[in-house]
Amino acid sequence: MDVIVKNASIIVTMDNKRRILKNFSIGIEESRIVEISENIPCEADFVIDAKGKLVIPGLINTHTHAAMTLFRGLADDMPLMKWLREEIWPTEAKLKASHVYAGTLLACMEMISGGITCFNDMYFYPEMVAKSIEETGIRGVISYAMFDFGRSEMAESIVKEGEHLIKEYGKSEGRVRVALAPHAPYTCSEELLKLAKETADKHGLILHIHVSETKEEVKDIKEKTGKTPVEYLDKIGFLDKNVIAAHMVWLTDRDLSIVKKRKVKVSHNPISNLKLASGIARVDDMVNKGIVVSLGTDGAASNNSLDMFETMKTCAILQKIHKNNPEALKAEKVLEMATINGAKALGLEKEIGSIEVGKRADIVIIDLKHPNLIPITNPISHLVYTAKACNVDTVIVDGKIIMENREFRTIDYDRVISFAMEQTIDLLSEAGKEDRLFMKSV
Ligand code: NI
């Protein structure tokens, strides 16, 4: 064996039977889990003692713009369209590859330290996102954010740009996967959406898009097409089982039926939706209807962190008040959203999302010896309502130990922090916003 996670006090497997194991060990060879049993002989290159620890599948963040860590705190307390038009888009117009590289490295470090082992990204310079994934050891789906703002004559060249990545990473079975990402129905022409769908189908890729995020978006699309964004996307043949739709806040009953029928996967981003006051998605209704709902953080400009523990708790408690019912969306459903449903949304359910023999070893180990985690009566509700990102102790991705006892093994911590600071200064100077920075070094 290459790695053994030995004598784990608790393993929450998230397998089909949702088994919770006590005092079991996990054997890993190369990138995969090869054994889960009570008696694994302790011969391995690395043995991790997991006594007093809670072991879970790596968390999957199904919607983010990782490099936007450089925009953290830049534009708070604003509504979405004002936030985009006045702050985000003008700053993004100054983006260079080095900014995306630095921001994504920083994001990967933040995500790994909080137990996220896979993320679904949509941004510019996706080859820099791929480079960050390769270097840090995390797993990720990269995509080029496509916009034409209605200028459909640009559609072909924009999709070509997205397609370019397929040549490099499309056939990869590794940690970097490719998706196509038309940004949203209000920023993409019908031609661009159709061409993206056609191209994704041709290459067997997923489509990553923002849909029905705000009331304003629904109103605008209705004025233009006479349909809700979901009805419109369905009418043009865009909706399918390979679509992962982020936000999906303002859905009608009819929209829900379309989503269910087309097997569209939803990425719910509760913190971003709350912070931008976009609204409260009908997650409990979607889950009860059998729609696959996963969880995302969205970018650090609208969150402002990339923390899936915070996201799980917010998701659960938000649905309870939304339905005025404490029994709405129970903890187990929320943990499913953050693990196995994330894998399903990315088409990777045979590879990740649970701790099972044959799957990739994407494993997170939580140290239970923290004041906020004592005592433990229900491991599932503990994960959703109590655990924090800082309780994560050790992270394994693709069979490699990425962080051990909160020490990074693949990342030069100080280098990433200073590189991110340096590149933020550069970006904000270009955008004429350098005076916003409170501190220029740490
Ligand atoms: Ni987003």
mmCIF file of C-alpha atoms in Angstrom, residues 212 218 227-232 239 248 250-261 282 289 291:
data_model
loop_
_atom_site.group_PDB
_atom_site.id
_atom_site.type_symbol
_atom_site.label_atom_id
_atom_site.label_comp_id
_atom_site.label_asym_id
_atom_site.label_seq_id
_atom_site.Cartn_x
_atom_site.Cartn_y
_atom_site.Cartn_z
ATOM 1 C CA SER A 212 -32.087 32.572 -12.748
ATOM 2 C CA VAL A 218 -35.910 36.695 -14.929
ATOM 3 C CA LYS A 227 -40.249 32.943 -21.153
ATOM 4 C CA THR A 228 -38.450 32.347 -17.851
ATOM 5 C CA PRO A 229 -34.692 31.708 -18.226
ATOM 6 C CA VAL A 230 -35.297 27.958 -17.666
ATOM 7 C CA GLU A 231 -38.133 27.836 -20.236
ATOM 8 C CA TYR A 232 -36.027 29.808 -22.703
ATOM 9 C CA LEU A 239 -31.002 21.956 -21.047
ATOM 10 C CA MET A 248 -31.374 28.753 -9.895
ATOM 11 C CA TRP A 250 -36.142 32.200 -8.997
ATOM 12 C CA LEU A 251 -37.766 29.012 -10.280
ATOM 13 C CA THR A 252 -41.462 28.516 -10.961
ATOM 14 C CA ASP A 253 -43.160 25.125 -10.495
ATOM 15 C CA ARG A 254 -42.992 24.747 -14.266
ATOM 16 C CA ASP A 255 -39.237 25.481 -14.210
ATOM 17 C CA LEU A 256 -38.761 22.790 -11.549
ATOM 18 C CA SER A 257 -40.572 20.243 -13.727
ATOM 19 C CA ILE A 258 -38.377 21.125 -16.726
ATOM 20 C CA VAL A 259 -35.201 20.830 -14.624
ATOM 21 C CA LYS A 260 -36.331 17.436 -13.341
ATOM 22 C CA LYS A 261 -37.333 16.210 -16.804
ATOM 23 C CA ARG A 282 -36.184 26.432 -3.500
ATOM 24 C CA LYS A 289 -38.612 16.411 -6.427
ATOM 25 C CA ILE A 291 -33.382 16.964 -8.632
#
